[in-house]
Short mmCIF file of C-alpha atoms in Angstrom, two decimals:
data_model
loop_
_atom_site.label_atom_id
_atom_site.label_comp_id
_atom_site.label_asym_id
_atom_site.label_seq_id
_atom_site.Cartn_x
_atom_site.Cartn_y
_atom_site.Cartn_z
CA UNK A 283 -22.88 7.51 16.72
CA UNK A 284 -23.17 6.91 12.97
CA UNK A 285 -21.63 9.24 10.40
CA UNK A 286 -20.93 9.20 6.70
CA UNK A 287 -17.36 10.15 5.81
CA UNK A 288 -16.38 11.22 2.31
CA UNK A 289 -12.84 11.40 0.94
CA UNK A 290 -12.72 13.61 -2.13
CA UNK A 291 -9.65 14.20 -4.28
CA UNK A 292 -8.59 15.23 -7.76
CA UNK A 293 -6.13 12.34 -7.49
CA UNK A 294 -6.47 8.80 -6.07
CA UNK A 295 -7.80 9.87 -2.68
CA UNK A 296 -5.37 7.51 -0.91
CA UNK A 297 -3.88 10.26 1.25
CA UNK A 298 -7.31 11.53 2.27
CA UNK A 299 -8.40 7.98 3.12
CA UNK A 300 -5.37 7.31 5.29
CA UNK A 301 -5.88 10.61 7.08
CA UNK A 302 -9.63 10.12 7.55
CA UNK A 303 -9.29 6.62 8.97
CA UNK A 304 -6.54 7.68 11.28
CA UNK A 305 -8.47 10.68 12.58
CA UNK A 306 -11.91 9.12 12.87
CA UNK A 307 -10.49 6.05 14.64
CA UNK A 308 -9.72 8.32 17.60
CA UNK A 309 -13.42 8.62 18.32
CA UNK A 310 -14.19 5.08 19.30
CA UNK A 311 -17.94 5.67 19.63
CA UNK A 312 -18.23 6.60 15.97
CA UNK A 313 -19.46 4.06 13.43
CA UNK A 314 -18.29 5.61 10.17
CA UNK A 315 -19.33 4.66 6.66
CA UNK A 316 -16.59 5.65 4.24
CA UNK A 317 -16.97 6.67 0.59
CA UNK A 318 -14.14 7.83 -1.66
CA UNK A 319 -14.59 9.98 -4.75
CA UNK A 320 -11.26 9.97 -6.64
CA UNK A 321 -10.30 11.94 -9.76
CA UNK A 322 -12.77 14.75 -9.05
CA UNK A 323 -10.78 17.20 -11.13
CA UNK A 324 -13.20 19.78 -12.52
CA UNK A 325 -15.52 22.28 -10.82
CA UNK A 326 -18.47 20.48 -12.42
CA UNK A 327 -17.43 17.15 -10.93
CA UNK A 328 -17.00 18.78 -7.52
CA UNK A 329 -20.49 20.28 -7.80
CA UNK A 330 -21.91 16.81 -8.51
CA UNK A 331 -20.15 15.39 -5.45
CA UNK A 332 -21.44 18.30 -3.33
CA UNK A 333 -24.99 17.47 -4.44
CA UNK A 334 -24.43 13.85 -3.48
CA UNK A 335 -22.96 14.76 -0.08
CA UNK A 336 -25.76 17.18 0.71
CA UNK A 337 -28.36 14.53 -0.14
CA UNK A 338 -27.16 12.17 2.60
CA UNK A 339 -29.97 11.84 5.15
CA UNK A 340 -29.41 12.29 8.89
CA UNK A 341 -26.41 14.01 10.46
CA UNK A 342 -24.32 15.95 7.98
CA UNK A 343 -21.33 14.05 6.59
CA UNK A 344 -17.70 14.78 7.37
CA UNK A 345 -15.65 15.37 4.25
CA UNK A 346 -11.86 15.15 3.90
CA UNK A 347 -10.40 16.61 0.74
CA UNK A 348 -7.08 16.82 -1.06
CA UNK A 349 -7.14 19.12 -4.07
CA UNK A 350 -4.16 20.55 -5.88
CA UNK A 351 -6.26 23.48 -7.06
CA UNK A 352 -7.96 25.96 -4.73
CA UNK A 353 -10.86 26.48 -7.18
CA UNK A 354 -11.92 22.91 -6.55
CA UNK A 355 -11.71 23.31 -2.78
CA UNK A 356 -13.70 26.58 -3.03
CA UNK A 357 -16.48 24.68 -4.77
CA UNK A 358 -16.41 21.83 -2.26
CA UNK A 359 -16.87 24.09 0.76
CA UNK A 360 -20.25 25.14 -0.66
CA UNK A 361 -21.44 21.85 0.80
CA UNK A 362 -23.38 21.98 4.07
CA UNK A 363 -21.14 19.17 5.39
CA UNK A 364 -18.13 19.66 7.61
CA UNK A 365 -15.34 19.96 5.03
CA UNK A 366 -11.74 19.51 6.13
CA UNK A 367 -9.19 20.40 3.45
CA UNK A 368 -6.06 18.52 4.42
CA UNK A 369 -3.66 20.91 2.82
CA UNK A 370 -5.44 24.20 3.45
CA UNK A 371 -3.36 25.48 6.30
CA UNK A 372 -0.25 23.38 5.82
CA UNK A 373 0.41 24.53 2.26
CA UNK A 374 0.55 28.13 3.47
CA UNK A 375 2.90 27.32 6.33
CA UNK A 376 5.27 25.38 4.06
CA UNK A 377 5.05 28.09 1.42
CA UNK A 378 6.11 30.77 3.90
CA UNK A 379 8.87 28.54 5.25
CA UNK A 380 10.30 27.91 1.78
CA UNK A 381 9.71 31.40 0.46
CA UNK A 382 8.12 29.76 -2.58
CA UNK A 383 4.61 29.70 -3.93
CA UNK A 384 3.15 26.29 -4.73
CA UNK A 385 3.49 25.48 -8.42
CA UNK A 386 0.04 25.60 -10.04
CA UNK A 387 -1.20 22.17 -11.11
CA UNK A 388 1.69 20.39 -9.40
CA UNK A 389 0.99 17.70 -6.88
CA UNK A 390 -1.85 16.27 -8.85
CA UNK A 391 0.34 13.67 -10.47
CA UNK A 392 2.84 13.17 -7.72
CA UNK A 393 2.54 9.39 -7.62
CA UNK A 394 3.36 8.78 -11.26
CA UNK A 395 7.00 9.17 -10.40
CA UNK A 396 9.47 8.69 -13.13
CA UNK A 397 9.98 5.55 -15.17
CA UNK A 398 13.06 4.56 -13.16
CA UNK A 399 11.11 4.51 -9.89
CA UNK A 400 8.30 2.56 -11.51
CA UNK A 401 10.75 -0.07 -12.73
CA UNK A 402 12.45 -0.24 -9.36
CA UNK A 403 9.12 -0.95 -7.75
CA UNK A 404 8.14 -3.56 -10.33
CA UNK A 405 11.54 -5.17 -9.97
CA UNK A 406 11.04 -5.48 -6.21
CA UNK A 407 7.55 -6.98 -6.67
CA UNK A 408 8.94 -9.45 -9.21
CA UNK A 409 11.71 -10.31 -6.79
CA UNK A 410 9.23 -11.04 -4.00
CA UNK A 411 7.24 -13.31 -6.30
CA UNK A 412 10.15 -15.32 -7.70
CA UNK A 413 11.63 -15.80 -4.21
CA UNK A 414 8.36 -16.54 -2.40
CA UNK A 415 8.17 -19.49 -0.03
CA UNK A 416 11.71 -20.81 -0.50
CA UNK A 417 11.79 -20.46 -4.28
CA UNK A 418 14.57 -18.83 -6.28
CA UNK A 419 17.34 -19.16 -3.73
CA UNK A 420 19.82 -18.46 -6.53
CA UNK A 421 18.53 -14.86 -6.45
CA UNK A 422 19.28 -14.32 -2.75
CA UNK A 423 22.44 -12.42 -3.66
CA UNK A 424 20.19 -9.50 -4.69
CA UNK A 425 17.97 -9.68 -1.58
CA UNK A 426 17.81 -6.82 0.90
CA UNK A 427 16.16 -9.18 3.37
CA UNK A 428 15.27 -12.85 3.75
CA UNK A 429 12.25 -13.34 5.99
CA UNK A 430 12.02 -16.71 7.76
CA UNK A 431 9.21 -18.34 9.73
CA UNK A 432 6.66 -21.13 9.79
CA UNK A 433 3.91 -21.57 7.22
CA UNK A 434 1.15 -18.88 7.41
CA UNK A 435 2.99 -16.61 9.81
CA UNK A 436 2.58 -13.72 7.34
CA UNK A 437 5.82 -13.85 5.33
CA UNK A 438 4.34 -13.43 1.85
CA UNK A 439 2.15 -10.35 2.46
CA UNK A 440 5.00 -8.75 4.41
CA UNK A 441 7.44 -9.27 1.51
CA UNK A 442 4.90 -8.01 -1.02
CA UNK A 443 4.19 -4.92 1.04
CA UNK A 444 7.91 -4.22 1.46
CA UNK A 445 8.32 -4.38 -2.32
CA UNK A 446 5.21 -2.43 -3.25
CA UNK A 447 5.47 0.35 -0.69
CA UNK A 448 9.22 0.73 -0.29
CA UNK A 449 10.89 -0.98 -3.28
CA UNK A 450 12.73 -3.31 -0.90
CA UNK A 451 13.70 -6.72 -2.30
CA UNK A 452 12.51 -9.27 0.25
CA UNK A 453 12.67 -13.05 -0.15
CA UNK A 454 11.01 -15.46 2.21
CA UNK A 455 11.93 -18.95 3.33
CA UNK A 456 9.68 -21.30 5.28
CA UNK A 457 10.91 -23.04 8.41
CA UNK A 458 9.25 -26.27 7.42
CA UNK A 459 8.37 -29.46 9.26
CA UNK A 460 11.27 -31.21 7.55
CA UNK A 461 13.75 -28.86 9.16
CA UNK A 462 12.52 -29.86 12.59
CA UNK A 463 14.71 -32.92 12.80
CA UNK A 464 17.92 -31.01 12.28
CA UNK A 465 19.05 -28.22 14.49
CA UNK A 466 20.85 -25.13 13.32
CA UNK A 467 20.28 -23.01 10.28
CA UNK A 468 19.16 -24.68 7.03
CA UNK A 469 22.43 -24.82 5.03
CA UNK A 470 21.03 -22.81 2.08
CA UNK A 471 20.50 -19.86 4.42
CA UNK A 472 24.03 -19.90 5.81
CA UNK A 473 25.57 -17.54 3.18
CA UNK A 474 22.74 -15.03 3.78
CA UNK A 475 22.88 -15.03 7.56
CA UNK A 476 23.30 -11.24 7.82
CA UNK A 477 20.08 -10.64 5.89
CA UNK A 478 17.80 -12.99 7.84
CA UNK A 479 14.86 -11.73 9.84
CA UNK A 480 12.39 -13.94 11.69
CA UNK A 481 8.64 -13.74 12.07
CA UNK A 482 6.68 -15.51 14.78
CA UNK A 483 3.07 -15.48 16.05
CA UNK A 484 1.04 -16.84 18.94
CA UNK A 485 0.09 -20.48 18.49
CA UNK A 486 -3.68 -19.93 18.84
CA UNK A 487 -3.67 -17.20 16.22
CA UNK A 488 -1.65 -19.37 13.83
CA UNK A 489 -4.07 -22.22 14.37
CA UNK A 490 -7.02 -19.95 13.51
CA UNK A 491 -5.31 -18.82 10.30
CA UNK A 492 -4.40 -22.37 9.29
CA UNK A 493 -7.94 -23.57 10.03
CA UNK A 494 -9.17 -21.14 7.38
CA UNK A 495 -6.99 -22.85 4.86
CA UNK A 496 -7.09 -26.55 5.80
CA UNK A 497 -9.75 -27.13 8.41
CA UNK A 498 -9.17 -30.02 10.79
CA UNK A 499 -5.86 -31.07 9.24
CA UNK A 500 -2.92 -31.98 11.51
CA UNK A 501 -1.30 -28.85 9.99
CA UNK A 502 -3.96 -26.75 11.72
CA UNK A 503 -3.82 -28.53 15.08
CA UNK A 504 -2.79 -26.44 18.05
CA UNK A 505 -0.18 -29.02 18.97
CA UNK A 506 1.57 -28.86 15.58
CA UNK A 507 1.42 -25.06 15.58
CA UNK A 508 2.99 -24.94 19.04
CA UNK A 509 5.80 -27.32 18.12
CA UNK A 510 6.63 -25.56 14.87
CA UNK A 511 6.66 -22.15 16.54
CA UNK A 512 8.80 -23.37 19.43
CA UNK A 513 11.30 -24.80 16.94
CA UNK A 514 11.39 -21.59 14.89
CA UNK A 515 11.83 -19.34 17.91
CA UNK A 516 14.59 -21.54 19.28
CA UNK A 517 16.32 -21.31 15.92
CA UNK A 518 16.05 -17.50 15.91
CA UNK A 519 17.51 -17.34 19.41
CA UNK A 520 20.37 -19.81 19.02
CA UNK A 521 21.37 -18.40 15.63
CA UNK A 522 21.05 -14.78 16.68
CA UNK A 523 18.39 -13.96 14.09
CA UNK A 524 16.39 -10.82 15.00
CA UNK A 525 12.63 -11.52 15.00
CA UNK A 526 9.28 -10.03 15.86
CA UNK A 527 5.85 -11.31 16.80
CA UNK A 528 3.16 -10.61 14.21
CA UNK A 529 0.16 -11.54 16.37
CA UNK A 530 -1.26 -8.10 17.09
CA UNK A 531 0.41 -6.21 14.28
CA UNK A 532 -0.94 -5.20 10.89
CA UNK A 533 1.19 -5.72 7.79
CA UNK A 534 2.05 -2.01 7.85
CA UNK A 535 3.25 -2.29 11.44
CA UNK A 536 5.26 -5.47 10.82
CA UNK A 537 6.88 -3.84 7.81
CA UNK A 538 7.75 -0.56 9.51
CA UNK A 539 9.18 -2.46 12.49
CA UNK A 540 11.36 -4.70 10.31
CA UNK A 541 12.68 -1.74 8.31
CA UNK A 542 13.71 -0.07 11.57
CA UNK A 543 15.21 -3.11 13.30
CA UNK A 544 16.99 -4.47 10.22
CA UNK A 545 18.20 -0.99 9.25
CA UNK A 546 16.86 -1.32 5.70
CA UNK A 547 16.94 1.56 3.24
CA UNK A 548 13.72 2.47 1.48
CA UNK A 549 14.25 2.63 -2.26
CA UNK A 550 11.06 4.55 -3.00
CA UNK A 551 10.49 8.10 -1.72
CA UNK B 231 16.09 24.36 -2.94
CA UNK B 232 17.14 21.45 -0.73
CA UNK B 233 15.30 20.53 2.46
CA UNK B 234 15.24 17.65 4.87
CA UNK B 235 11.74 16.39 5.64
CA UNK B 236 11.01 14.22 8.67
CA UNK B 237 7.88 12.16 9.20
CA UNK B 238 7.47 11.30 12.89
CA UNK B 239 4.76 9.10 14.32
CA UNK B 240 3.93 6.91 17.29
CA UNK B 241 2.62 4.45 14.72
CA UNK B 242 3.94 3.40 11.27
CA UNK B 243 4.28 6.92 9.87
CA UNK B 244 2.57 5.87 6.62
CA UNK B 245 -0.09 8.58 6.86
CA UNK B 246 2.49 11.27 7.57
CA UNK B 247 4.59 10.05 4.63
CA UNK B 248 1.68 10.13 2.20
CA UNK B 249 0.76 13.61 3.38
CA UNK B 250 4.32 14.93 3.26
CA UNK B 251 5.00 13.66 -0.25
CA UNK B 252 1.71 15.00 -1.48
CA UNK B 253 2.28 18.42 0.02
CA UNK B 254 5.97 18.85 -0.78
CA UNK B 255 5.42 17.74 -4.40
CA UNK B 256 3.49 20.96 -4.94
CA UNK B 257 6.71 22.91 -4.66
CA UNK B 258 8.48 21.72 -7.74
CA UNK B 259 11.70 23.59 -6.99
CA UNK B 260 12.22 21.67 -3.76
CA UNK B 261 14.60 18.73 -3.62
CA UNK B 262 13.50 16.98 -0.45
CA UNK B 263 15.34 14.27 1.46
CA UNK B 264 12.81 12.23 3.44
CA UNK B 265 13.38 10.41 6.72
CA UNK B 266 10.70 8.57 8.67
CA UNK B 267 10.84 7.87 12.41
CA UNK B 268 8.05 5.38 13.22
CA UNK B 269 6.96 4.06 16.64
CA UNK B 270 8.18 7.15 18.48
CA UNK B 271 5.80 6.51 21.36
CA UNK B 272 7.39 7.95 24.49
CA UNK B 273 8.41 11.49 25.43
CA UNK B 274 12.02 10.25 25.71
CA UNK B 275 11.95 8.90 22.16
CA UNK B 276 10.47 12.17 20.89
CA UNK B 277 13.26 14.08 22.67
CA UNK B 278 15.86 11.94 20.91
CA UNK B 279 14.25 12.63 17.52
CA UNK B 280 14.12 16.35 18.31
CA UNK B 281 17.87 16.28 19.02
CA UNK B 282 18.43 14.54 15.70
CA UNK B 283 16.25 17.00 13.78
CA UNK B 284 17.89 20.02 15.37
CA UNK B 285 21.34 18.66 14.48
CA UNK B 286 20.62 18.73 10.72
CA UNK B 287 22.98 21.30 9.15
CA UNK B 288 21.73 24.02 6.80
CA UNK B 289 18.12 25.15 6.48
CA UNK B 290 15.87 23.91 9.27
CA UNK B 291 13.97 20.71 8.44
CA UNK B 292 10.24 20.46 7.87
CA UNK B 293 8.60 17.92 10.16
CA UNK B 294 5.22 16.23 9.68
CA UNK B 295 3.85 14.39 12.69
CA UNK B 296 0.96 12.10 13.57
CA UNK B 297 0.70 11.42 17.29
CA UNK B 298 -2.28 9.99 19.10
CA UNK B 299 -1.16 11.69 22.30
CA UNK B 300 -0.79 15.44 22.70
CA UNK B 301 2.10 15.04 25.20
CA UNK B 302 4.22 13.65 22.38
CA UNK B 303 3.30 16.49 20.05
CA UNK B 304 4.06 19.02 22.82
CA UNK B 305 7.55 17.58 23.09
CA UNK B 306 8.09 17.55 19.32
CA UNK B 307 7.28 21.24 18.89
CA UNK B 308 10.27 22.06 21.13
CA UNK B 309 12.29 21.49 17.99
CA UNK B 310 13.54 24.52 16.10
CA UNK B 311 12.23 22.96 12.87
CA UNK B 312 8.92 23.80 11.25
CA UNK B 313 6.62 21.20 12.82
CA UNK B 314 3.28 20.44 11.21
CA UNK B 315 1.01 18.24 13.31
CA UNK B 316 -1.39 16.68 10.84
CA UNK B 317 -4.19 16.21 13.30
CA UNK B 318 -3.77 19.30 15.46
CA UNK B 319 -6.55 21.41 14.10
CA UNK B 320 -8.66 18.72 12.46
CA UNK B 321 -9.15 16.68 15.62
CA UNK B 322 -10.69 19.70 17.33
CA UNK B 323 -13.02 20.43 14.43
CA UNK B 324 -14.22 16.83 14.24
CA UNK B 325 -14.56 16.70 18.02
CA UNK B 326 -16.83 19.76 18.04
CA UNK B 327 -18.82 18.38 15.11
CA UNK B 328 -19.42 15.06 16.84
CA UNK B 329 -19.87 16.48 20.31
CA UNK B 330 -17.37 13.87 21.48
CA UNK B 331 -13.90 14.05 22.93
CA UNK B 332 -11.24 11.89 21.28
CA UNK B 333 -10.75 8.65 23.19
CA UNK B 334 -7.34 8.76 24.94
CA UNK B 335 -4.85 6.31 23.45
CA UNK B 336 -7.16 5.45 20.56
CA UNK B 337 -5.95 5.83 17.01
CA UNK B 338 -2.53 4.51 17.86
CA UNK B 339 -3.39 1.02 16.80
CA UNK B 340 -5.95 1.77 14.17
CA UNK B 341 -4.38 -0.41 11.48
CA UNK B 342 -4.39 -3.62 13.49
CA UNK B 343 -8.04 -3.98 12.70
CA UNK B 344 -9.75 -7.04 13.91
CA UNK B 345 -8.87 -10.59 13.01
CA UNK B 346 -11.70 -10.83 10.48
CA UNK B 347 -10.34 -7.90 8.45
CA UNK B 348 -6.84 -9.32 8.62
CA UNK B 349 -8.05 -12.62 7.24
CA UNK B 350 -10.06 -10.93 4.54
CA UNK B 351 -6.95 -9.12 3.41
CA UNK B 352 -4.78 -12.24 3.52
CA UNK B 353 -7.45 -14.12 1.63
CA UNK B 354 -7.43 -11.50 -1.13
CA UNK B 355 -3.60 -11.59 -1.36
CA UNK B 356 -3.70 -15.38 -1.52
CA UNK B 357 -6.34 -15.15 -4.23
CA UNK B 358 -4.19 -12.81 -6.32
CA UNK B 359 -1.24 -15.18 -6.01
CA UNK B 360 -3.08 -18.40 -6.89
CA UNK B 361 -4.80 -16.73 -9.87
CA UNK B 362 -1.78 -14.82 -11.16
CA UNK B 363 -0.94 -14.93 -14.86
CA UNK B 364 -3.72 -17.26 -15.99
CA UNK B 365 -3.36 -19.73 -13.13
CA UNK B 366 -6.20 -21.07 -10.99
CA UNK B 367 -9.05 -20.40 -13.41
CA UNK B 368 -11.16 -22.78 -11.32
CA UNK B 369 -11.18 -20.04 -8.64
CA UNK B 370 -12.62 -17.35 -10.95
CA UNK B 371 -16.06 -17.87 -9.44
CA UNK B 372 -14.80 -16.02 -6.35
CA UNK B 373 -13.14 -13.20 -8.30
CA UNK B 374 -14.32 -9.61 -7.99
CA UNK B 375 -12.34 -8.78 -11.12
CA UNK B 376 -10.32 -10.51 -13.85
CA UNK B 377 -7.67 -8.22 -15.30
CA UNK B 378 -6.60 -8.98 -18.87
CA UNK B 379 -3.73 -7.67 -20.98
CA UNK B 380 -0.42 -8.52 -22.62
CA UNK B 381 2.65 -9.66 -20.74
CA UNK B 382 4.30 -6.92 -18.58
CA UNK B 383 1.47 -4.42 -18.91
CA UNK B 384 1.23 -4.24 -15.09
CA UNK B 385 -1.45 -6.83 -14.27
CA UNK B 386 0.31 -8.52 -11.35
CA UNK B 387 1.21 -5.44 -9.28
CA UNK B 388 -2.26 -4.02 -9.92
CA UNK B 389 -3.92 -7.20 -8.63
CA UNK B 390 -1.61 -7.35 -5.61
CA UNK B 391 -2.31 -3.72 -4.76
CA UNK B 392 -6.07 -4.25 -5.09
CA UNK B 393 -5.84 -7.15 -2.66
CA UNK B 394 -3.48 -5.54 -0.18
CA UNK B 395 -5.03 -2.08 -0.04
CA UNK B 396 -8.71 -2.84 -0.59
CA UNK B 397 -9.23 -6.56 0.04
CA UNK B 398 -10.50 -6.98 -3.53
CA UNK B 399 -10.04 -10.42 -5.08
CA UNK B 400 -8.46 -9.80 -8.49
CA UNK B 401 -7.27 -12.50 -10.89
CA UNK B 402 -5.26 -11.77 -14.00
CA UNK B 403 -5.12 -13.48 -17.35
CA UNK B 404 -2.51 -12.82 -20.04
CA UNK B 405 -3.54 -12.11 -23.60
CA UNK B 406 -0.75 -14.26 -24.96
CA UNK B 407 0.90 -14.66 -28.35
CA UNK B 408 -0.95 -17.95 -28.83
CA UNK B 409 -4.30 -16.18 -28.69
CA UNK B 410 -3.32 -13.98 -31.60
CA UNK B 411 -4.36 -16.49 -34.23
CA UNK B 412 -7.91 -16.75 -32.96
CA UNK B 413 -10.24 -13.85 -32.69
CA UNK B 414 -12.79 -13.35 -29.98
CA UNK B 415 -12.52 -13.96 -26.25
CA UNK B 416 -10.44 -16.91 -25.03
CA UNK B 417 -13.14 -19.51 -24.22
CA UNK B 418 -12.08 -19.85 -20.56
CA UNK B 419 -12.95 -16.18 -20.02
CA UNK B 420 -16.42 -16.40 -21.54
CA UNK B 421 -18.25 -17.31 -18.28
CA UNK B 422 -16.56 -14.36 -16.52
CA UNK B 423 -17.23 -11.74 -19.16
CA UNK B 424 -18.93 -9.32 -16.74
CA UNK B 425 -15.87 -9.25 -14.49
CA UNK B 426 -13.24 -8.58 -17.15
CA UNK B 427 -11.21 -5.37 -17.22
CA UNK B 428 -8.45 -4.60 -19.73
CA UNK B 429 -5.08 -2.95 -19.29
CA UNK B 430 -3.06 -1.48 -22.12
CA UNK B 431 0.08 0.64 -22.46
CA UNK B 432 2.03 2.51 -25.11
CA UNK B 433 4.21 0.24 -27.23
CA UNK B 434 7.46 2.12 -26.51
CA UNK B 435 6.91 1.97 -22.78
CA UNK B 436 6.12 -1.76 -22.96
CA UNK B 437 9.25 -2.32 -24.98
CA UNK B 438 11.36 -0.52 -22.36
CA UNK B 439 9.85 -2.66 -19.58
CA UNK B 440 10.36 -5.90 -21.51
CA UNK B 441 13.94 -4.93 -22.37
CA UNK B 442 14.66 -4.86 -18.61
CA UNK B 443 13.57 -8.44 -18.38
CA UNK B 444 14.77 -10.06 -21.60
CA UNK B 445 17.06 -7.67 -23.46
CA UNK B 446 17.16 -8.01 -27.23
CA UNK B 447 14.67 -10.87 -27.39
CA UNK B 448 11.91 -10.82 -30.04
CA UNK B 449 9.57 -10.49 -27.02
CA UNK B 450 11.08 -7.06 -26.36
CA UNK B 451 11.06 -5.85 -29.96
CA UNK B 452 8.96 -2.80 -30.69
CA UNK B 453 7.29 -4.64 -33.53
CA UNK B 454 6.09 -7.52 -31.34
CA UNK B 455 4.94 -5.10 -28.63
CA UNK B 456 2.92 -3.13 -31.18
CA UNK B 457 1.26 -6.20 -32.65
CA UNK B 458 0.35 -7.68 -29.27
CA UNK B 459 -1.08 -4.40 -28.01
CA UNK B 460 -3.08 -3.84 -31.21
CA UNK B 461 -4.53 -7.33 -30.86
CA UNK B 462 -5.41 -6.81 -27.19
CA UNK B 463 -7.02 -3.41 -27.74
CA UNK B 464 -9.05 -4.75 -30.66
CA UNK B 465 -10.24 -7.56 -28.43
CA UNK B 466 -11.27 -5.11 -25.68
CA UNK B 467 -13.19 -3.03 -28.20
CA UNK B 468 -14.95 -5.83 -30.09
CA UNK B 469 -15.86 -7.67 -26.89
CA UNK B 470 -16.93 -4.55 -25.04
CA UNK B 471 -14.36 -4.97 -22.26
CA UNK B 472 -13.69 -1.70 -20.42
CA UNK B 473 -9.97 -0.86 -20.35
CA UNK B 474 -7.49 1.80 -19.40
CA UNK B 475 -4.01 2.83 -20.46
CA UNK B 476 -1.37 2.36 -17.75
CA UNK B 477 1.41 4.32 -19.49
CA UNK B 478 1.45 7.45 -17.36
CA UNK B 479 -0.31 6.08 -14.31
CA UNK B 480 1.09 4.79 -11.05
CA UNK B 481 -0.25 1.56 -9.60
CA UNK B 482 -2.33 3.61 -7.15
CA UNK B 483 -3.87 5.56 -10.00
CA UNK B 484 -4.57 2.46 -12.12
CA UNK B 485 -6.18 0.82 -9.12
CA UNK B 486 -8.36 3.77 -8.12
CA UNK B 487 -9.49 4.18 -11.73
CA UNK B 488 -10.42 0.52 -12.11
CA UNK B 489 -12.36 0.51 -8.83
CA UNK B 490 -14.37 3.49 -10.06
CA UNK B 491 -14.97 2.30 -13.62
CA UNK B 492 -15.71 -1.30 -12.69
CA UNK B 493 -17.88 -0.23 -9.74
CA UNK B 494 -15.99 -2.46 -7.31
CA UNK B 495 -16.68 -2.44 -3.59
CA UNK B 496 -13.73 -2.02 -1.25
CA UNK B 497 -13.73 -4.74 1.39
CA UNK B 498 -11.29 -3.00 3.72
CA UNK B 499 -12.11 0.32 5.40
#
């Protein structure tokens, strides 16, 4: 079953996209083609999007919308498509619960946040960059978390996502081939023991990822991957470092799991 | 008005969080305290969260939930809180529209994606890192976008967000003090002219950001900020480079605007 799905918003459309993907993914027979129309913030712009939606050939599209203004939603529902306004019913329920009417025009700019939050987020992204891959150990005193694991296990994107989405300062340190000789924790990590968290992955998956980067190198051989992973997991176990397997998890899932298991506090939101 | 807001999910809770923030931000008198409970994927775990929610003193909490299984939602609504199931009504409407029942258990793991998508995303994050701040110009042939602007205007987080959220390969190149003598495009950018996009910001905001990094340096003086920004904006205008002002925009807003104005194709979703 093929369908076109539109996400329409007077803001970025990110909320509508997350919702649409989540909902449509429950219908596994559906092959959806997604289109987002952000910053649709006048009745004229909505009318243009309606014309575009109604011109899609075949089965009518499914439209998810987030508008902060009911005039815009009123215009959108003129479309012949199935239009699902994400906030339609919920705003009323929350309004009754709070005994407050929604503030006109509010909500449109909710992600701007104030300057302090913006700086906190930038600071966390900067931190992830200057402490990536074993760099900037002198900054570990400010770290909320130090992620450890073998090369290409997913440390960098996890740290970047933690910083971007939650304002958490996450460093990462590679368990490298050179550490394999010694046993025990690399000495530079010793003072930060309580902030360590490990990441591991299945050897075949790691091999596939490494092959993308350096095809047919010893680095990407299954044997090397297996040995490095075995060493890292042994280290996690003997040193009592909590760890998770990233094999079948998305970055969002890895991140949410680490926040829960390490008891981290989100700085944003 | 103070309220506790819970986001409960059998997955990461990211969709519920985005929805909750968006909705609650419409009530500007509300001071909300947010708590997320991800991976609540058994009836027993839901019961524990219900106990926690019902133990919150004062006004009853508002709860936003995304469950892929109606048994979990049935347990959650035993709470005395106001419970808003994001998918409750919408799933039924989409189901009728498609003439399909939702696939049991689907949707829970929607963000894992397949290995190809995961690699595409990692590749884009890698690309942003190796081409950050004027590095890796030899890779520009693979770039979807080259973001240009003065130091600390927000290029790096924008490129990282583009890669992480959309799988777009974005490089960034600083318009540095050394370029100020010359006029015209830096020669290395000439072959990539059609992929350039500019970022600017108000001088006072830039000064505040730079002060965080290097307090009281000439780099953070209002005068230097003004001159650098004037130079960069003149360059954008004379060279016909599209650009936007990041002053009052979040990274999500900057990103969504650039995607629209530059006509970029999202690789994820």
